[in-house]
PDB file of C-alpha atoms in Angstrom:
ATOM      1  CA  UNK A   1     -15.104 -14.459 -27.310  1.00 49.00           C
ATOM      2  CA  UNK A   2     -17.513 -16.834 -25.341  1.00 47.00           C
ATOM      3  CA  UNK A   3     -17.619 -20.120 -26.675  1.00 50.00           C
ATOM      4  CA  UNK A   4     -21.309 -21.300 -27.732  1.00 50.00           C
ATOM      5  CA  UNK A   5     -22.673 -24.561 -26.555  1.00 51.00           C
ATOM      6  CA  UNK A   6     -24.614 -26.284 -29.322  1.00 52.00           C
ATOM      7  CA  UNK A   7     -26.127 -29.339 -26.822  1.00 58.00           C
ATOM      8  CA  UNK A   8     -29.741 -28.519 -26.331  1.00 62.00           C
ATOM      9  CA  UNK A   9     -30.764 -27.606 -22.541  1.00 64.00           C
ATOM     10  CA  UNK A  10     -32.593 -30.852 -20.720  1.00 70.00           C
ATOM     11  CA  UNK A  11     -33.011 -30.857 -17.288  1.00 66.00           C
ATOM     12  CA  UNK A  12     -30.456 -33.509 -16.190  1.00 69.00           C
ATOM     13  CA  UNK A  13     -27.901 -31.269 -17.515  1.00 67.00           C
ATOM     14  CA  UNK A  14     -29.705 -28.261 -15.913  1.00 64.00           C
ATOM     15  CA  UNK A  15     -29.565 -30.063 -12.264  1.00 68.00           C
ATOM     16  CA  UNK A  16     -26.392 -30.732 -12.969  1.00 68.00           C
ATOM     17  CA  UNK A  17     -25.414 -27.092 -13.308  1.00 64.00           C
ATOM     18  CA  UNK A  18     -27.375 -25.757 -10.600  1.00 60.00           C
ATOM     19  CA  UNK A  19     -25.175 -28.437  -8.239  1.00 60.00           C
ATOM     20  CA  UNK A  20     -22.206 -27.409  -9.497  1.00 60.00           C
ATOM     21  CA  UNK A  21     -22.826 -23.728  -8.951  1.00 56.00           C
ATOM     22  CA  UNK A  22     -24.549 -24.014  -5.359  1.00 53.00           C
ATOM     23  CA  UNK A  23     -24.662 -26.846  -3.570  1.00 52.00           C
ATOM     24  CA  UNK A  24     -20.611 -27.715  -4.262  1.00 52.00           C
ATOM     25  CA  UNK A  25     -19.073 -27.525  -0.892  1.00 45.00           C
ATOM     26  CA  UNK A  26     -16.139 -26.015  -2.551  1.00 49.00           C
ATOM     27  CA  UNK A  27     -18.187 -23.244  -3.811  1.00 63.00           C
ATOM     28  CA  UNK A  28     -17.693 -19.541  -2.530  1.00 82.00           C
ATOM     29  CA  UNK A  29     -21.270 -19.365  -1.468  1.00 85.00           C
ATOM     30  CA  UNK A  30     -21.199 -22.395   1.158  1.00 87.00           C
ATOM     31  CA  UNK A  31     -17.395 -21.445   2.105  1.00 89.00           C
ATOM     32  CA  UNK A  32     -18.560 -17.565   2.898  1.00 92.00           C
ATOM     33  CA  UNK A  33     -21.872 -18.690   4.646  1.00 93.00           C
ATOM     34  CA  UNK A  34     -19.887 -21.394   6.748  1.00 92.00           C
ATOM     35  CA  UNK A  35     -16.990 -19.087   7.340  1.00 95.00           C
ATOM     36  CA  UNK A  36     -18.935 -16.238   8.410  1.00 95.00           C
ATOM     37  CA  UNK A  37     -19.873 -18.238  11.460  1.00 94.00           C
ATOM     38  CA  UNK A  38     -16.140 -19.779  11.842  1.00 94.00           C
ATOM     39  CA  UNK A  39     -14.099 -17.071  11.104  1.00 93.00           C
ATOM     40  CA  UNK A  40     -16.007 -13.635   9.815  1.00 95.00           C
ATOM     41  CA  UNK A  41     -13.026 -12.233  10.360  1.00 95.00           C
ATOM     42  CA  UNK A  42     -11.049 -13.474   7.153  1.00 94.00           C
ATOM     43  CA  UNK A  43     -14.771 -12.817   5.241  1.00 95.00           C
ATOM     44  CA  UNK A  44     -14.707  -9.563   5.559  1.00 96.00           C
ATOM     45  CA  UNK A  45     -11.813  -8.416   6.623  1.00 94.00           C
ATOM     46  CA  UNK A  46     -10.644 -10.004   3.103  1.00 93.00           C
ATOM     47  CA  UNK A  47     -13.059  -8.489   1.444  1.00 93.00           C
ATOM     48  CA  UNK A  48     -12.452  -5.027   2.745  1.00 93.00           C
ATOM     49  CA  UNK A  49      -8.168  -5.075   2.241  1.00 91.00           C
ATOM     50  CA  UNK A  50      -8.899  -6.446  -1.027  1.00 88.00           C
ATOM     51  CA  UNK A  51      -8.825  -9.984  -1.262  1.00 85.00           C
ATOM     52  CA  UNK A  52     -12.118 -10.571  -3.058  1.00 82.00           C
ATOM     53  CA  UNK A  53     -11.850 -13.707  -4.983  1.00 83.00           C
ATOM     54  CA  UNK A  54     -12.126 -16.780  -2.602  1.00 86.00           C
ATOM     55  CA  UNK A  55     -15.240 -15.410  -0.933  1.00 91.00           C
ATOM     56  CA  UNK A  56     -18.701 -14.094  -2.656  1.00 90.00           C
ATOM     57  CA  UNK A  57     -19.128 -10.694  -3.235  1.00 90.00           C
ATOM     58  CA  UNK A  58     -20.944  -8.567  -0.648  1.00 91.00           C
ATOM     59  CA  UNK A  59     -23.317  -7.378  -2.831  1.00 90.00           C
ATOM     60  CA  UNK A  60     -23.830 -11.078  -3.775  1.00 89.00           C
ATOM     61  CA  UNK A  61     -24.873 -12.162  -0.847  1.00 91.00           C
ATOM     62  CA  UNK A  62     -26.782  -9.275   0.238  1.00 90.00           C
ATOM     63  CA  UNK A  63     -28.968 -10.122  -2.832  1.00 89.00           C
ATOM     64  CA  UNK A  64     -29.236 -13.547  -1.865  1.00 89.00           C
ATOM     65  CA  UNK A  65     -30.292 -12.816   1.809  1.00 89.00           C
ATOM     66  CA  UNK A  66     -32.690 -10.288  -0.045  1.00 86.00           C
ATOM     67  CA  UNK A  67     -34.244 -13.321  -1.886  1.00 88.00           C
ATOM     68  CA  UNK A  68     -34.200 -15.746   1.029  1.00 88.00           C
ATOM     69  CA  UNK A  69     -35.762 -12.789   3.376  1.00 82.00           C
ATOM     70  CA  UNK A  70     -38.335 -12.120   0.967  1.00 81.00           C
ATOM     71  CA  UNK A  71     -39.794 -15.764   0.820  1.00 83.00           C
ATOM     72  CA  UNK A  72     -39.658 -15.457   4.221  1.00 80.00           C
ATOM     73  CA  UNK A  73     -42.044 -12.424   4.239  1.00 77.00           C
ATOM     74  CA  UNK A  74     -44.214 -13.777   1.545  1.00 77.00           C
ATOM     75  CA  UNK A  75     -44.937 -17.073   4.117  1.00 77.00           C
ATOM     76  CA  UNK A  76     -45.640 -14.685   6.946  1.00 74.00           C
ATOM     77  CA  UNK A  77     -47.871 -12.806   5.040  1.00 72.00           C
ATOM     78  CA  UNK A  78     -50.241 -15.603   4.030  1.00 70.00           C
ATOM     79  CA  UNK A  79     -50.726 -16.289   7.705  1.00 66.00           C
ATOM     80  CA  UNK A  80     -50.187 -13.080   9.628  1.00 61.00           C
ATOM     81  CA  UNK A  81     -53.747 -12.942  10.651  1.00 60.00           C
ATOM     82  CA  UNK A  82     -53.713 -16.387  12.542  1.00 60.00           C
ATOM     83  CA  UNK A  83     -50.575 -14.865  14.165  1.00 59.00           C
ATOM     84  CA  UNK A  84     -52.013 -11.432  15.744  1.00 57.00           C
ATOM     85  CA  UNK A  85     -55.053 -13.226  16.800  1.00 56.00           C
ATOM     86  CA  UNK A  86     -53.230 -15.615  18.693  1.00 54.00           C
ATOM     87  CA  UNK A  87     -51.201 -13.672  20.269  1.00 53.00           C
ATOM     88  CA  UNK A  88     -53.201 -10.664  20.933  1.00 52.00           C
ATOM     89  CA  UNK A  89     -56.664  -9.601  22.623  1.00 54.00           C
ATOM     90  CA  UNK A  90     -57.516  -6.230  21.947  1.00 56.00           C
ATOM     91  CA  UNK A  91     -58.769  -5.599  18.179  1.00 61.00           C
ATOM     92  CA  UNK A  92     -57.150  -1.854  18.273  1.00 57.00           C
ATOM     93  CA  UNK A  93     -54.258  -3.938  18.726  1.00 57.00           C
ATOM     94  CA  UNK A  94     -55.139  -6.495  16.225  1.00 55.00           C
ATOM     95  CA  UNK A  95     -55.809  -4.113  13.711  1.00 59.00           C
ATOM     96  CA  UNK A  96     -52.928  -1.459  14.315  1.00 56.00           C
ATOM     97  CA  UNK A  97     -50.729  -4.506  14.132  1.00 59.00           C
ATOM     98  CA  UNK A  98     -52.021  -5.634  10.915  1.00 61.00           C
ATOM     99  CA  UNK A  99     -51.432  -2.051   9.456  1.00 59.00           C
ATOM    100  CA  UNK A 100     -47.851  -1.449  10.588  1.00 61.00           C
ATOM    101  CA  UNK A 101     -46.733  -4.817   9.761  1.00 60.00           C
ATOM    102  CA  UNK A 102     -48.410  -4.477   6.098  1.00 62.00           C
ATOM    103  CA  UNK A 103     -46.122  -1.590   5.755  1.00 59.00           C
ATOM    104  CA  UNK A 104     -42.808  -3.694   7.015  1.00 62.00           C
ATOM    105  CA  UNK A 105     -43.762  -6.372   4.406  1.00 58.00           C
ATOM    106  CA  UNK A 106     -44.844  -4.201   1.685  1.00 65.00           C
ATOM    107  CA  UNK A 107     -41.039  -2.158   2.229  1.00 62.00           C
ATOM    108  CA  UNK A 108     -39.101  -5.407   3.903  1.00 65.00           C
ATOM    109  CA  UNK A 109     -36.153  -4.498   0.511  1.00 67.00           C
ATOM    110  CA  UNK A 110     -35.898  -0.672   1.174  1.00 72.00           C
ATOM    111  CA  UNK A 111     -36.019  -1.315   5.146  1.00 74.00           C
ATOM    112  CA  UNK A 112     -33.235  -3.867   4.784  1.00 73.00           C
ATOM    113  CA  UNK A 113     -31.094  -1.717   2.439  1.00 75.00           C
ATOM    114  CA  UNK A 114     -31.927   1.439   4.519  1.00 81.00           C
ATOM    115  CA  UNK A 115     -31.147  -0.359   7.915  1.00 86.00           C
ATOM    116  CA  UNK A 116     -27.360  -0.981   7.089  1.00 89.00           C
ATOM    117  CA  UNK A 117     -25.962   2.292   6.562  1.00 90.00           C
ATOM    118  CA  UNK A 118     -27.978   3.492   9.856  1.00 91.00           C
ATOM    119  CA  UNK A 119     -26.275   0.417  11.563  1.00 91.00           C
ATOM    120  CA  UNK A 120     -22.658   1.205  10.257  1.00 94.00           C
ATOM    121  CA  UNK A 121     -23.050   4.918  11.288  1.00 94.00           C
ATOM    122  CA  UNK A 122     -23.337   3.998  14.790  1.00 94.00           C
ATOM    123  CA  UNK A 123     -21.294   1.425  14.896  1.00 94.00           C
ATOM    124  CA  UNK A 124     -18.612   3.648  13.551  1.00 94.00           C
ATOM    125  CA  UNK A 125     -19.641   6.117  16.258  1.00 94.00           C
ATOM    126  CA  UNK A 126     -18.895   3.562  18.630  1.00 94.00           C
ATOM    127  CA  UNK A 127     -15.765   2.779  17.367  1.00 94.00           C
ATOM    128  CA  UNK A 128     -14.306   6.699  16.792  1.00 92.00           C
ATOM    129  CA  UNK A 129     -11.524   5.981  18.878  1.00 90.00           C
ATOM    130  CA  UNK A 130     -10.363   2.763  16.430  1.00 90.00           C
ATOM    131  CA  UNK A 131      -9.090   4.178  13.326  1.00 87.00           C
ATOM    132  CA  UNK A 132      -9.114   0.980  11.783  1.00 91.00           C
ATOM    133  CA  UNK A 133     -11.931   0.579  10.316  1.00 93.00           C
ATOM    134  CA  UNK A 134     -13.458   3.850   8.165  1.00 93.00           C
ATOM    135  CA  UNK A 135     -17.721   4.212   7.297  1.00 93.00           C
ATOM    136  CA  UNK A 136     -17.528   3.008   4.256  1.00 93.00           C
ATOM    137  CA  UNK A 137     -15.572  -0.613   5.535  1.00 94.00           C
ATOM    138  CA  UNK A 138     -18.472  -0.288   8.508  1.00 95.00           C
ATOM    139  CA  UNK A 139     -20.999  -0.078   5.980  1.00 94.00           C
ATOM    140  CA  UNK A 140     -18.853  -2.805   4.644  1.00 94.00           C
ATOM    141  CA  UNK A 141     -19.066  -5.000   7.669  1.00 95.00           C
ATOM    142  CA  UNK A 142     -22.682  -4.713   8.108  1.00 94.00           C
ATOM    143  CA  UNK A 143     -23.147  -5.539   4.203  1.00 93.00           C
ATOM    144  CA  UNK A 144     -22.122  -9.270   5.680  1.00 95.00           C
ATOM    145  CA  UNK A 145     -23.339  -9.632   8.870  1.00 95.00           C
ATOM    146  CA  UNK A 146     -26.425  -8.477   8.359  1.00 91.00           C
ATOM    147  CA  UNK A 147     -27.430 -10.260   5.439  1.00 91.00           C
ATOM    148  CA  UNK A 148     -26.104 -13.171   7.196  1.00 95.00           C
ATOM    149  CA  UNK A 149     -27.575 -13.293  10.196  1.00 93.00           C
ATOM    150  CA  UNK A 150     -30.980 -12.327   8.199  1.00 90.00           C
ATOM    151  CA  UNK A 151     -30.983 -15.417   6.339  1.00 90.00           C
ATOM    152  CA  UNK A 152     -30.089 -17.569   9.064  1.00 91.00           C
ATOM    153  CA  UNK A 153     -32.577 -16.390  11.653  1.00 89.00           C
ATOM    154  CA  UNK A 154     -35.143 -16.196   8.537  1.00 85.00           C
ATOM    155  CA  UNK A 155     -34.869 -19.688   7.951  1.00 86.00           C
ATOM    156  CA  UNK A 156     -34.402 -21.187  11.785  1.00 86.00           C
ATOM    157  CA  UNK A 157     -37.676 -18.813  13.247  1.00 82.00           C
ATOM    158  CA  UNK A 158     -39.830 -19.282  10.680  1.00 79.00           C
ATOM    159  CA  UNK A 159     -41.345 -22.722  12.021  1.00 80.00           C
ATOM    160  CA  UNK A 160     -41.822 -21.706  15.422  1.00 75.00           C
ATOM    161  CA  UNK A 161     -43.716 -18.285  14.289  1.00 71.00           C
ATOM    162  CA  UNK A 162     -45.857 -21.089  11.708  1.00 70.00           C
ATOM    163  CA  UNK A 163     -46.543 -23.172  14.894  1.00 72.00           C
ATOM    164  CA  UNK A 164     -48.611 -20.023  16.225  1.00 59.00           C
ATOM    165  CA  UNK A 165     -45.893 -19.578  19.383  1.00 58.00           C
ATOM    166  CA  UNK A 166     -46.004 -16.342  20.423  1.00 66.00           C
ATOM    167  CA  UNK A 167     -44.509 -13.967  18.079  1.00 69.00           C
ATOM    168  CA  UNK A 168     -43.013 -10.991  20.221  1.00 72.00           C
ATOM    169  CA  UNK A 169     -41.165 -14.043  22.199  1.00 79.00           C
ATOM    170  CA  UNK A 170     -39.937 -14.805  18.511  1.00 77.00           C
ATOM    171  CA  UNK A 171     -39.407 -11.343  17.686  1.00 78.00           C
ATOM    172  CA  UNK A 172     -37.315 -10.940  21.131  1.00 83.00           C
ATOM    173  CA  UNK A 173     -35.137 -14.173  20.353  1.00 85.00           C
ATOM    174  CA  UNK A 174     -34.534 -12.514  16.486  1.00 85.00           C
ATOM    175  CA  UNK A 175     -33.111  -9.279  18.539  1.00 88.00           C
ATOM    176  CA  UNK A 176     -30.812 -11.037  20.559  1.00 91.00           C
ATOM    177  CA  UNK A 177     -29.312 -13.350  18.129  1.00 92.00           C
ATOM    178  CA  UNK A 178     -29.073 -10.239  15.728  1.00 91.00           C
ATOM    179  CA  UNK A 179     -26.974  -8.424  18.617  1.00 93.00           C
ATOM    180  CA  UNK A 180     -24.459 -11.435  19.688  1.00 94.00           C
ATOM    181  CA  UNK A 181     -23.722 -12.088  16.379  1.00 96.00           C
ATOM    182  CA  UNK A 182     -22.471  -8.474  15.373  1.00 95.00           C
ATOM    183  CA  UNK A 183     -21.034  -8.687  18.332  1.00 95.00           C
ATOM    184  CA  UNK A 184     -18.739 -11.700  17.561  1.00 96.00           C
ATOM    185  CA  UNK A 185     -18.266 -10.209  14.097  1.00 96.00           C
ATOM    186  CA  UNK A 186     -16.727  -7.101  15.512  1.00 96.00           C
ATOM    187  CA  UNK A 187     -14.908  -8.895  18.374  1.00 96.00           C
ATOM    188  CA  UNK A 188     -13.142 -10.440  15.996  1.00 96.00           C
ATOM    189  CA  UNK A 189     -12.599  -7.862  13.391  1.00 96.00           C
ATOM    190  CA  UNK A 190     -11.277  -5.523  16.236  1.00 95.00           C
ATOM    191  CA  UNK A 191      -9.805  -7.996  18.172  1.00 93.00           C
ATOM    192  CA  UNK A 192     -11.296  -6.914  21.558  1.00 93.00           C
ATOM    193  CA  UNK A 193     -11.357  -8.332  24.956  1.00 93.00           C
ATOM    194  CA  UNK A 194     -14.955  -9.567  26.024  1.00 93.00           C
ATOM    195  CA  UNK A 195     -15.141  -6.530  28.630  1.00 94.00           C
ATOM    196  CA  UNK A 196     -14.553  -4.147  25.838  1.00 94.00           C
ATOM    197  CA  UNK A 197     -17.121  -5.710  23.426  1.00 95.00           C
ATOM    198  CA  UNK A 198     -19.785  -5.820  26.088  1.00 96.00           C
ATOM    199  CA  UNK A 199     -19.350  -2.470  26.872  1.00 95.00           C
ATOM    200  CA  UNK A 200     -19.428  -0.986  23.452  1.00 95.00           C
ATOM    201  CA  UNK A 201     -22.683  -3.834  22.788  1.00 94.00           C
ATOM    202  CA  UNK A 202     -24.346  -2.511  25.368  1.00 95.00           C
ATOM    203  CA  UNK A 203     -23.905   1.130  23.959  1.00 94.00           C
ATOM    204  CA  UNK A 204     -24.884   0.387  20.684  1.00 94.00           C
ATOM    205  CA  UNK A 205     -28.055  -1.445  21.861  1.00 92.00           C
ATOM    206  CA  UNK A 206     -29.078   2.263  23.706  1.00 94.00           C
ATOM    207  CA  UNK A 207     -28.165   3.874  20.809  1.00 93.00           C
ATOM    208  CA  UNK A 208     -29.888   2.001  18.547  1.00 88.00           C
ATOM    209  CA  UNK A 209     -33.097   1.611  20.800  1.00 90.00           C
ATOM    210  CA  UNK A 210     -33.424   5.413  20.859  1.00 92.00           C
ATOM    211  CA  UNK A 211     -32.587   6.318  17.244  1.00 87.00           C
ATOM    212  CA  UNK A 212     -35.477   3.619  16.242  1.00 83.00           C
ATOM    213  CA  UNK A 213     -37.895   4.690  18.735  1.00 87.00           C
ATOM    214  CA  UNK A 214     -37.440   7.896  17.095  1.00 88.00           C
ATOM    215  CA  UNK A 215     -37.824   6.861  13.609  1.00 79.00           C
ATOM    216  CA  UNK A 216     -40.735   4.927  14.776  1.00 76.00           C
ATOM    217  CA  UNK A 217     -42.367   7.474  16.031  1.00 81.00           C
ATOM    218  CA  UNK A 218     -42.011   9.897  12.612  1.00 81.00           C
ATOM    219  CA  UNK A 219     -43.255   6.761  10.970  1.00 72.00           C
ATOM    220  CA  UNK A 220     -46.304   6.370  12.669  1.00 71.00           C
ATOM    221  CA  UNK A 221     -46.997  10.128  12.317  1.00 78.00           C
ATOM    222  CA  UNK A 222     -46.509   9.734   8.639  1.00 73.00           C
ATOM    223  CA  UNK A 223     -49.243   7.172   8.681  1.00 65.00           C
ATOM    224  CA  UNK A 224     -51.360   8.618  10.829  1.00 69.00           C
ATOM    225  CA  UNK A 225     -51.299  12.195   8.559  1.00 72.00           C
ATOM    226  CA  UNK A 226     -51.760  10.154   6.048  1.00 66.00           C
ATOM    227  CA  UNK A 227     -54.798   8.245   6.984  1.00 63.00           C
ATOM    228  CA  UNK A 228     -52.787   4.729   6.707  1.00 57.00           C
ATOM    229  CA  UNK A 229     -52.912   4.837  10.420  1.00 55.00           C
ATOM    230  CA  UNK A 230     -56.477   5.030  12.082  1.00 56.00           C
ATOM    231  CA  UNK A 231     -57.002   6.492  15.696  1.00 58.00           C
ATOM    232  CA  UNK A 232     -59.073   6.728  18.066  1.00 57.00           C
ATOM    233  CA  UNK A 233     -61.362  10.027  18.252  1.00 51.00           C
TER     234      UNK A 233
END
C-alpha cells in the first residue's frame, strides 16, 4: 500500500521534487543522455540483453524527445513564414513550401514514430550478414539514437534557424549530424573497423535517399489528389 502524504503541496517543496527527479546528476535521465554520447554502447546494448534499471526506459525517452521535438516545432511554426521568405524567391516555392511543411508540423509525432521502424529495417538490411543484432533490437537501437540525436540537434539548431540563416544549410547540417551519430552508435554496438562502418554508412545513406524520395513522391501525389497540394495548370 502507498503511503499518503498529509503535508499540503507549496511550491518550495514542488521545486524541490522536480530537482530531485531531473536535474540530479545521479538521475537515469542525465546518466542515459550523457552516456549515449560517451558510451551508447552500454545504453542500449544494456537495455536490449536486459539490464534495464540503471538507464531510462526507451520508451521514456522517446516520449521525452517527443516533448522536446514538439516545442521545437511549435517555435518554428510561429515564424516559418519569415523563414521561406528569406530564404527563397519564387512564391510557387514560397507557397509549396509553406504547404508541405504544414503537413510535417501538423504529423511531426506520427512521422517520428513512423520513421524508426523504416530506419531499423534498413539498417537491419545492412547488417544481414551480423546475426547479432535481430529487427526488433534494431528497432531497439533506433528507439535511442534517434530520439537522442532529435533532441540534441532540436535544441542546438534552433537559434541559428531563429537568426533567419539559411534553412536548407540548417537542414543539411541536421542530416549529417543525424548520419555520424548512428554511425558511432552502431560502430560501437557492432564493434566495426572505421572502413567497415563507412562502407555500410554510405549504403544506408543510398538506401535511405531512394526509399524517401519514393515516399516523397506518393506523398505529394496524395496531396496533390487531394487538393492539399496546388499546381500549376
Amino acid at each position: 500500500m502507498q503511503k499518503r502524504l498529509n503535508k499540503r503541496i507549496t511550491f518550495k517543496n514542488l521545486t524541490q521534487e522536480f530537482t530531485d527527479r531531473f536535474l540530479n546528476l545521479d538521475n537515469s535521465l542525465i546518466r542515459t543522455f550523457i552516456h549515449l554520447f560517451s558510451k551508447p554502447e552500454k545504453v542500449i546494448g544494456g537495455y536490449i540483453n536486459g539490464l534495464r534499471k540503471r538507464y531510462l526506459n526507451v520508451f521514456s525517452y522517446f516520449a521525452i524527445s517527443l516533448t522536446i521535438s514538439g516545442l521545437y516545432t511549435y517555435i518554428l511554426r510561429k515564424y516559418k513564414d519569415n523563414l521561406f521568405t528569406e530564404t527563397l524567391s519564387s512564391e510557387k516555392q514560397i507557397e509549396v513550401t509553406k504547404i508541405t511543411s504544414d503537413f510535417s508540423f501538423e504529423y511531426q509525432s506520427v512521422i517520428s514514430f513512423l520513421m524508426i521502424p523504416l530506419l531499423a529495417l534498413i539498417s537491419r538490411f545492412i547488417f544481414l550478414n551480423y546475426k547479432k543484432y535481430n529487427l526488433t533490437e534494431h528497432f531497439v537501437i533506433y528507439l535511442y539514437a534517434y530520439s537522442h540525436i532529435t533532441m540534441v540537434v532540436s535544441i542546438l539548431t534552433l537559434p541559428f534557424i531563429l537568426s533567419y540563416q539559411n534553412i536548407y544549410i540548417v537542414i543539411a547540417v541536421q542530416f549529417i549530424i543525424y548520419i555520424l551519430y548512428i554511425a558511432y552508435v552502431l560502430k560501437n554496438l557492432y564493434e566495426m573497423s572505421l572502413k567497415k562502418i563507412v562502407l555500410k554508412t554510405l549504403l544506408f545513406i543510398i538506401i535511405s535517399i531512394v526509399l524517401f524520395t519514393i515516399l516523397s513522391f506518393i506523398i505529394a501525389l496524395i496531396m496533390i489528389k487531394s487538393g492539399a497540394l496546388p499546381v500549376d495548370k
